[in-house]
GROMACS .gro file of C-alpha atoms in nm:
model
  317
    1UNK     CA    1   0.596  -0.158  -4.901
    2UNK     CA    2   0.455  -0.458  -4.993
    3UNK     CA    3   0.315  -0.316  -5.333
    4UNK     CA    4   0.663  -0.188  -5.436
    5UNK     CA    5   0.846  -0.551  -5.320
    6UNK     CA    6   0.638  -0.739  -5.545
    7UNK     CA    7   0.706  -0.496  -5.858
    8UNK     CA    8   1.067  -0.518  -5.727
    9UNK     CA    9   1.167  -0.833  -5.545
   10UNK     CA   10   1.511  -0.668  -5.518
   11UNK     CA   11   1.371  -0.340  -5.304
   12UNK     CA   12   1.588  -0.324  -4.930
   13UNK     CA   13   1.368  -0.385  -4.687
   14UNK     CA   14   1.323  -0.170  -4.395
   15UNK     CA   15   1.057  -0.041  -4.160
   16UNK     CA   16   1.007   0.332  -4.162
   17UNK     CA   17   1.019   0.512  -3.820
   18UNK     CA   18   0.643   0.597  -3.881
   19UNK     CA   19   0.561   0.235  -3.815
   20UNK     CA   20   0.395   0.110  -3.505
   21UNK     CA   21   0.235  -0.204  -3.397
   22UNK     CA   22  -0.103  -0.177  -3.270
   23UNK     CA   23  -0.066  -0.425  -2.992
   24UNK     CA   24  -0.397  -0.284  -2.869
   25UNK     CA   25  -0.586  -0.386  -3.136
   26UNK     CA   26  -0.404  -0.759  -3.107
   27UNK     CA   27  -0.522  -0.771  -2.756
   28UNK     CA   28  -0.860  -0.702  -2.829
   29UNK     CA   29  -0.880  -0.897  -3.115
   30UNK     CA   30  -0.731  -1.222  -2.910
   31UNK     CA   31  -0.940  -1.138  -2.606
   32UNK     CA   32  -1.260  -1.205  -2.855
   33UNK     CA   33  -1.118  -1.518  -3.030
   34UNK     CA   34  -1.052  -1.630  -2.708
   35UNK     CA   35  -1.431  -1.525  -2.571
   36UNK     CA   36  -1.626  -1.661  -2.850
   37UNK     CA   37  -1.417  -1.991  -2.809
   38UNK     CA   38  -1.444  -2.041  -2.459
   39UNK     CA   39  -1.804  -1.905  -2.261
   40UNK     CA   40  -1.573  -1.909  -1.947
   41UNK     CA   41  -1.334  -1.676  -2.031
   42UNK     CA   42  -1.183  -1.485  -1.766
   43UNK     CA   43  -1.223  -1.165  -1.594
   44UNK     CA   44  -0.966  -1.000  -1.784
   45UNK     CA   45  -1.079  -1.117  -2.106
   46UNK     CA   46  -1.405  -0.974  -2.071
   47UNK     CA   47  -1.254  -0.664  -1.958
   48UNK     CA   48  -1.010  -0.666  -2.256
   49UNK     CA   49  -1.307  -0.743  -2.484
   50UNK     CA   50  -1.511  -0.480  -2.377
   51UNK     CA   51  -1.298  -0.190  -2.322
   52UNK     CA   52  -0.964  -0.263  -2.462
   53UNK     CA   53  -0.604  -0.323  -2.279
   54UNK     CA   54  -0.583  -0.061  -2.021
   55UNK     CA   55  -0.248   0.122  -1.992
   56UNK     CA   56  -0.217   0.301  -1.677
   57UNK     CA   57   0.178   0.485  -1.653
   58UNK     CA   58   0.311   0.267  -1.969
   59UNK     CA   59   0.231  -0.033  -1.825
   60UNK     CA   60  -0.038  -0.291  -1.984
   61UNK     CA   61  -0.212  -0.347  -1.610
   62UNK     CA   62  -0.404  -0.679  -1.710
   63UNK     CA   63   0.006  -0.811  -1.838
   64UNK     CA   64   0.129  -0.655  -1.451
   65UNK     CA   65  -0.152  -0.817  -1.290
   66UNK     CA   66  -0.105  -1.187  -1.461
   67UNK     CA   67   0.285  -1.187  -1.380
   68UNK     CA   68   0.310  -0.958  -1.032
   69UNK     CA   69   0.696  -1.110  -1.033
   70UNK     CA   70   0.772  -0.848  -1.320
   71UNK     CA   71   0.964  -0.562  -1.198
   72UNK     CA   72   0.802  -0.219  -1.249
   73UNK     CA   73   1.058   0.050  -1.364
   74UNK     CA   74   0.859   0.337  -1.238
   75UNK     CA   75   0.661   0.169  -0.943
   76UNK     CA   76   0.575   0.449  -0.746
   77UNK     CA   77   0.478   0.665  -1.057
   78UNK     CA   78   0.239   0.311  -1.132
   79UNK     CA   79   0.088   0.313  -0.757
   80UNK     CA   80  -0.048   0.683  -0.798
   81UNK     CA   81  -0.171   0.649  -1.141
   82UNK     CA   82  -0.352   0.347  -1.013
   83UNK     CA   83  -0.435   0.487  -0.725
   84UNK     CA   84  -0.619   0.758  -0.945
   85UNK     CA   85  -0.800   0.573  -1.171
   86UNK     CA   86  -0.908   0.378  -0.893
   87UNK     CA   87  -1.056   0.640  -0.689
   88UNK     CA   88  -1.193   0.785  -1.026
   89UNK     CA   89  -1.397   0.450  -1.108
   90UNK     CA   90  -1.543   0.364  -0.737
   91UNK     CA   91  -1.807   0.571  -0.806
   92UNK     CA   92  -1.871   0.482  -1.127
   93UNK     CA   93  -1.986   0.129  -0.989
   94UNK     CA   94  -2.143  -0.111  -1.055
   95UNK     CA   95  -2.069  -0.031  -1.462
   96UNK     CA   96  -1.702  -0.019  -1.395
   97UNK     CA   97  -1.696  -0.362  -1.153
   98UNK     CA   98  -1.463  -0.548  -1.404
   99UNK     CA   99  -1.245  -0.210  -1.435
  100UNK     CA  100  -1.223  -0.145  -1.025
  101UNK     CA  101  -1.152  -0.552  -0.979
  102UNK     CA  102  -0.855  -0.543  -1.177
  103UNK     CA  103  -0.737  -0.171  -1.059
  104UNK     CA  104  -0.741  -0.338  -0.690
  105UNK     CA  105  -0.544  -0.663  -0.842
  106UNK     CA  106  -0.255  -0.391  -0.954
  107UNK     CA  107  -0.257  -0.217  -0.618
  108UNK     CA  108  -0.176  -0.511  -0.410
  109UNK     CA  109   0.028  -0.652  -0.594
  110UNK     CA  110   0.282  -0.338  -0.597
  111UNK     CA  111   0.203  -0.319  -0.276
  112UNK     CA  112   0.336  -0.660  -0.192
  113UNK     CA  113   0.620  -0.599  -0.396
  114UNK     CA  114   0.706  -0.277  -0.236
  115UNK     CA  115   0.560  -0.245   0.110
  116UNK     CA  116   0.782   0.098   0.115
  117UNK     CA  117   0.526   0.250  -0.122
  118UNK     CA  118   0.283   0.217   0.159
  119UNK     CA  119   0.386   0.513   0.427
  120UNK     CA  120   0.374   0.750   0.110
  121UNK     CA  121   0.011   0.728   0.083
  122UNK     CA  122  -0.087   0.954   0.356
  123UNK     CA  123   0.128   1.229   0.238
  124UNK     CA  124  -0.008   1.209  -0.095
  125UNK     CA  125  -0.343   1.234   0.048
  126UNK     CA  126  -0.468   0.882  -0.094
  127UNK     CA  127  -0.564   0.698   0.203
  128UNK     CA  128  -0.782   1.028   0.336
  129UNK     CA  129  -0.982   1.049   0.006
  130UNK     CA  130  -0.983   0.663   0.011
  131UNK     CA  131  -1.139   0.682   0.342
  132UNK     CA  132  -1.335   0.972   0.236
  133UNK     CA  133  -1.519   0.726  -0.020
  134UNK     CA  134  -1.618   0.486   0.249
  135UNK     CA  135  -1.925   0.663   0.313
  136UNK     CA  136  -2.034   0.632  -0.030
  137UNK     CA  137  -2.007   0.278  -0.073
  138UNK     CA  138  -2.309   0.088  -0.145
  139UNK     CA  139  -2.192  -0.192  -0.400
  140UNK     CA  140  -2.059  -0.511  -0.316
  141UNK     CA  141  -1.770  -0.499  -0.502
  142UNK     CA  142  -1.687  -0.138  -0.425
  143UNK     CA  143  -1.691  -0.245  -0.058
  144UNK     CA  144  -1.463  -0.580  -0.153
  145UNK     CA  145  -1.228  -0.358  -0.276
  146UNK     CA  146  -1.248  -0.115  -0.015
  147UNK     CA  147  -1.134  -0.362   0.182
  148UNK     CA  148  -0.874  -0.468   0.028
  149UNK     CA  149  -0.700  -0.185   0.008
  150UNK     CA  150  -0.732  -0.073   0.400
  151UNK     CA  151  -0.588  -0.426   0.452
  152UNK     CA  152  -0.278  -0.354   0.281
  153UNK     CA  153  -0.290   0.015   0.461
  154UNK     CA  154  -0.323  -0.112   0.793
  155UNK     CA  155   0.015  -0.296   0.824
  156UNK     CA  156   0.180   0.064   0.771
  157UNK     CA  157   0.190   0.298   1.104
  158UNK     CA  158   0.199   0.561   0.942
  159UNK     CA  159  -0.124   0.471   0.768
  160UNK     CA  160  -0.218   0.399   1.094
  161UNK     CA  161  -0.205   0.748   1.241
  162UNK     CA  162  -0.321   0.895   0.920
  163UNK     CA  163  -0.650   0.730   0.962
  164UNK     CA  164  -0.713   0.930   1.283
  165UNK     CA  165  -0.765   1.218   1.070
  166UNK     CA  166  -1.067   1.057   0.945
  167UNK     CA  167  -1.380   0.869   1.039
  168UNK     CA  168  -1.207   0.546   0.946
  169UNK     CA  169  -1.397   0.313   1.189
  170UNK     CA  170  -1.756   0.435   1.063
  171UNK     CA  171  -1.623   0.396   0.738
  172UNK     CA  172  -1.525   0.034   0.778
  173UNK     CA  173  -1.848  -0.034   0.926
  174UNK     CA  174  -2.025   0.095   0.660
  175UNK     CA  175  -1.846  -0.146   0.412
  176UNK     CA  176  -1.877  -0.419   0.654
  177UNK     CA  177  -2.249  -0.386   0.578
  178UNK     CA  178  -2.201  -0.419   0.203
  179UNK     CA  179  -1.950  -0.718   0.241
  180UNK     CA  180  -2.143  -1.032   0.163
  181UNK     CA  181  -1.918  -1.220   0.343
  182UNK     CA  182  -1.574  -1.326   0.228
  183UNK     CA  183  -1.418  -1.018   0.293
  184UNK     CA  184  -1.471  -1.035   0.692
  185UNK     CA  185  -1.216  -1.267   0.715
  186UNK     CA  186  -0.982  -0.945   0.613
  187UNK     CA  187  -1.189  -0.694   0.800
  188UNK     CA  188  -1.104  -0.919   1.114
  189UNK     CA  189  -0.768  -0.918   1.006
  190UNK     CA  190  -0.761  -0.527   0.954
  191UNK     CA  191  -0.917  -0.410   1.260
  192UNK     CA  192  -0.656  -0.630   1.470
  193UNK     CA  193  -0.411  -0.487   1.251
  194UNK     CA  194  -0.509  -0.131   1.375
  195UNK     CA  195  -0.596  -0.180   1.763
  196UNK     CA  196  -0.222  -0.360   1.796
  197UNK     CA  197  -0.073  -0.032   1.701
  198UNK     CA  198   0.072   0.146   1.977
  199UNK     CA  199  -0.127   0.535   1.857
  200UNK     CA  200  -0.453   0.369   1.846
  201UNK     CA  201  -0.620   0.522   2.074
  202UNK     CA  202  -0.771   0.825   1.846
  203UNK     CA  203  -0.927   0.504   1.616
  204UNK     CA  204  -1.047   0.308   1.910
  205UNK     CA  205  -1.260   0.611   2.046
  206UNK     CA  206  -1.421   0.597   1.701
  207UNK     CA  207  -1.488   0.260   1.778
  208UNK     CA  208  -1.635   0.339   2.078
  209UNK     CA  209  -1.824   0.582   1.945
  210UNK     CA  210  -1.980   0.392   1.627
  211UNK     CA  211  -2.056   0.004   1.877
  212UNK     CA  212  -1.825  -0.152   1.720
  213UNK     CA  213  -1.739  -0.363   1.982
  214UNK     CA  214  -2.099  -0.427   2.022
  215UNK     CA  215  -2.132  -0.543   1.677
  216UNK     CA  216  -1.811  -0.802   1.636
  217UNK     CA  217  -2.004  -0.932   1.921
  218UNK     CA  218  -2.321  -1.002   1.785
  219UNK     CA  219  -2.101  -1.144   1.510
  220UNK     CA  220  -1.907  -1.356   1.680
  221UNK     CA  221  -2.245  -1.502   1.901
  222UNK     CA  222  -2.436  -1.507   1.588
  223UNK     CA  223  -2.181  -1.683   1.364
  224UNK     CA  224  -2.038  -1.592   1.072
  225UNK     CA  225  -2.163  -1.625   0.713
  226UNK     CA  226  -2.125  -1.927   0.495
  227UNK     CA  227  -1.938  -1.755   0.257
  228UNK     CA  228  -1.668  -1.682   0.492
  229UNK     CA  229  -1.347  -1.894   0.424
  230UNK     CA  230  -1.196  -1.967   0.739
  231UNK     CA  231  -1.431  -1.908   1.009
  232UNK     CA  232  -1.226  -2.050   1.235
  233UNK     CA  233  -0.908  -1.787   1.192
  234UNK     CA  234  -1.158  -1.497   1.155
  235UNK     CA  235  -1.293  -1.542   1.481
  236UNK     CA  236  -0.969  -1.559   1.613
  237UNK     CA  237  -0.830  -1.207   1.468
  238UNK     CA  238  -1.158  -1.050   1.609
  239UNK     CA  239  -1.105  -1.141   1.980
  240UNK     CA  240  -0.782  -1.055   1.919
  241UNK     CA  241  -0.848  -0.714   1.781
  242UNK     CA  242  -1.119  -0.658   2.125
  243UNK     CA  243  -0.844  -0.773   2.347
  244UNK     CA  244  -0.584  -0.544   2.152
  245UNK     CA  245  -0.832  -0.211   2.259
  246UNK     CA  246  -0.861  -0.367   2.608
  247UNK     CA  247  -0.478  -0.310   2.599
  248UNK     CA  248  -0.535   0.059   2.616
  249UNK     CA  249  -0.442   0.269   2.843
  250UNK     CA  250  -0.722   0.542   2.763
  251UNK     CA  251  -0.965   0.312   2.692
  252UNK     CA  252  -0.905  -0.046   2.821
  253UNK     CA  253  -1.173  -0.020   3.113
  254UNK     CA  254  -1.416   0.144   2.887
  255UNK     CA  255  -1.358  -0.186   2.633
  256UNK     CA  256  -1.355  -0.418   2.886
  257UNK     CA  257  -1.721  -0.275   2.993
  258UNK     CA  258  -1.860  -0.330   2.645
  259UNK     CA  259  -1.720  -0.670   2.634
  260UNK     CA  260  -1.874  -0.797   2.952
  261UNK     CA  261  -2.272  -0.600   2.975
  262UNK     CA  262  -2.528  -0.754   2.806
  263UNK     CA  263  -2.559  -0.766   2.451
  264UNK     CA  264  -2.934  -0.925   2.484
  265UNK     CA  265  -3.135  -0.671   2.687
  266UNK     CA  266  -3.419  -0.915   2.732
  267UNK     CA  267  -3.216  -1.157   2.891
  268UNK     CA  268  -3.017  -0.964   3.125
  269UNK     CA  269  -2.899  -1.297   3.287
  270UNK     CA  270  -2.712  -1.389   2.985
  271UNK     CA  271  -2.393  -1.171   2.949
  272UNK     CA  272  -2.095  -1.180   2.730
  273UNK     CA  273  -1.760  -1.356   2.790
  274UNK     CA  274  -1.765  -1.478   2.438
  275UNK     CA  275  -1.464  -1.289   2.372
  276UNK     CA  276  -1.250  -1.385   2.671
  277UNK     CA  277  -1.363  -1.757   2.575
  278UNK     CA  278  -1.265  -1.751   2.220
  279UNK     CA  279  -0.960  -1.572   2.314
  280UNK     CA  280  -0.871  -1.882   2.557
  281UNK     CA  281  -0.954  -2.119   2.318
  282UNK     CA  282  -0.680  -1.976   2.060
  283UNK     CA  283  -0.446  -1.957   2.262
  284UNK     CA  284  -0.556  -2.366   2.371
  285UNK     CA  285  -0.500  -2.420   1.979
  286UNK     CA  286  -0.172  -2.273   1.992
  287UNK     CA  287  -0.067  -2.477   2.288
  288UNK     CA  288  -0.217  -2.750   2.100
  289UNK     CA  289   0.011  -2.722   1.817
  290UNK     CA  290   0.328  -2.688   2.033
  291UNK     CA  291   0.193  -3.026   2.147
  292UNK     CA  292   0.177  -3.162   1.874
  293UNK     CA  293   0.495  -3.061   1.674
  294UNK     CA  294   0.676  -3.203   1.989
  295UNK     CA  295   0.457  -3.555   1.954
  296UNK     CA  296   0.497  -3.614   1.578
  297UNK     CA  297   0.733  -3.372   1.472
  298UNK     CA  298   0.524  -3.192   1.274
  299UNK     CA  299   0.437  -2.784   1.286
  300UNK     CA  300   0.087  -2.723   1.234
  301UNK     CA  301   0.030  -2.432   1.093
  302UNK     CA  302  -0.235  -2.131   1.204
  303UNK     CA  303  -0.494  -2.298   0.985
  304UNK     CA  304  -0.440  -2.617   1.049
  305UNK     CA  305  -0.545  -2.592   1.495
  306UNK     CA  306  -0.846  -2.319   1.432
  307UNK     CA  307  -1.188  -2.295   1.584
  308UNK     CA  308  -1.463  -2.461   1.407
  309UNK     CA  309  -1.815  -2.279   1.372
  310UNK     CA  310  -1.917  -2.385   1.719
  311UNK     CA  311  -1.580  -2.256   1.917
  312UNK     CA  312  -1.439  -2.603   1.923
  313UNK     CA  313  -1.091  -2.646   1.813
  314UNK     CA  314  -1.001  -2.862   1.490
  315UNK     CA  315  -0.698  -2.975   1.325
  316UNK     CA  316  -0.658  -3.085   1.006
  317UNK     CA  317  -0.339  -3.278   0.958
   0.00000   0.00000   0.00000
């Protein structure tokens, strides 16, 4: 076309239905302006650089996953492509980190958008071969994202009872033992987020089964890692996740046991009330900030009246 306009300056000019923009291609070749401009380019540039835009259902996910606000015209038809590729690429790892990072991005953030989509997953059979991949999990960032996901999961009952089906709480403990430490502050969150449910029981014999109880805590006596980002709040959703199972009517006393023996067996004098203690201690920072809204008229927030790393409570006006 551009040959025959500049023979004929009078030619009507038109696109033919043949023609298609590349937009691909202009991705890619931004992405690399953009990396050989800056050396701390972002996660999706690299990813854009390296493989190309990826389209998952029509949708450019590294576009979806910048502006979450944009509304999806197919979202459930999104989820479960996602959902696929996602489960496709966690045991790829650790080549397809970049890839699994941003496929995680795009499932919480529909997930946040539409909650709904969540009790669909166990009838499609995604959170059972989710779970399923637990046991295979051996990467850092496969276990990050692991966790993510079953964070989302676990506000859904239905999820809930699905996981009863499976060795969920050996799973979990497996990727606890690949998270490097930010992600406990969710795991806290997720396990309370299970024992509250009222058809727990199934999952808390698992937990039984697998120490769990035993092991949050060692955790909570030994201290948490430095990488965690609110110690303080993480502690508190653990106790609150052991006194959730002491709730139980199947298995309260059996809890209850494991929270008070011994976790030492040297020092048999020593035994555990760390959870009861930490549990009284929240609840002291919530009183606290009841206190203190009526002093100065000001709410503090959950993170604002938490336990510090040595059980004491802090606020931070």
């Amino acid at each position: 076309f551009y040959s025959a306009q500049l023979q004929n300056p009078q030619i009507r000019w038109s696109i033919p239905d043949s023609f298609a923009v590349s937009y691909a291609d202009v991705f890619m070749k931004a992405a690399s302006e953009r990396r050989r401009n800056n050396v701390q380019s972002s996660e999706e540039e690299e990813l854009m650089a390296s493989l190309g835009p990826v389209i998952i259902a029509g949708v450019y996910v590294h576009l979806y996953v910048a502006s979450p606000g944009w509304v999806l015209r197919r979202p459930e038809l999104f989820l479960d492509s996602v959902m696929d590729t996602w489960i496709e690429n966690i045991s790829k790892l650790p080549d397809s980190a970049l890839l699994l990072r941003l496929l995680t991005r795009a499932c919480c953030a529909v997930l946040v958008d539409r909650p709904g989509l969540l009790d669909a997953l166990p009838r499609k059979g995604y959170l059972h071969r989710i779970i399923d991949l637990l046991a295979q999990v051996n990467d850092p960032e496969g276990a990050k994202a692991a966790v993510l996901l079953l964070h989302h999961m676990s506000r859904s009952k239905l999820c809930i009872q699905a996981m009863a089906d499976r060795d969920t709480i050996g799973g979990i403990m497996r990727v606890i033992n690949c998270c490097i430490g930010e992600e406990l502050g969710l795991v806290g969150e997720t396990l309370f987020g299970i024992f509250d449910s009222p058809d727990c029981d199934p999952l808390i014999a698992q937990a039984l089964k697998h120490d769990l109880i035993g092991y949050v805590l060692q955790l909570l006596r030994n201290g948490l890692p430095r990488s965690v980002r609110d110690p303080g709040q993480t502690r508190a959703y653990l106790v609150r996740a052991l006194k959730a199972m002491q709730r139980s009517p199947t298995y309260g006393n059996k809890v209850r046991e494991c929270c008070f023996c011994p976790v030492n067996q040297i020092n048999h004098d020593e035994s555990v009330g760390c959870c009861v203690c930490l549990e009284r201690r929240f609840t002291a920072a919530k009183t606290l900030n009841s206190a203190i809204a009526a002093k100065t008229g000001h709410v503090a927030g959950e993170s604002e009246v938490t336990l510090s790393d040595n059980h004491d409570m802090v606020w931070d006006p």
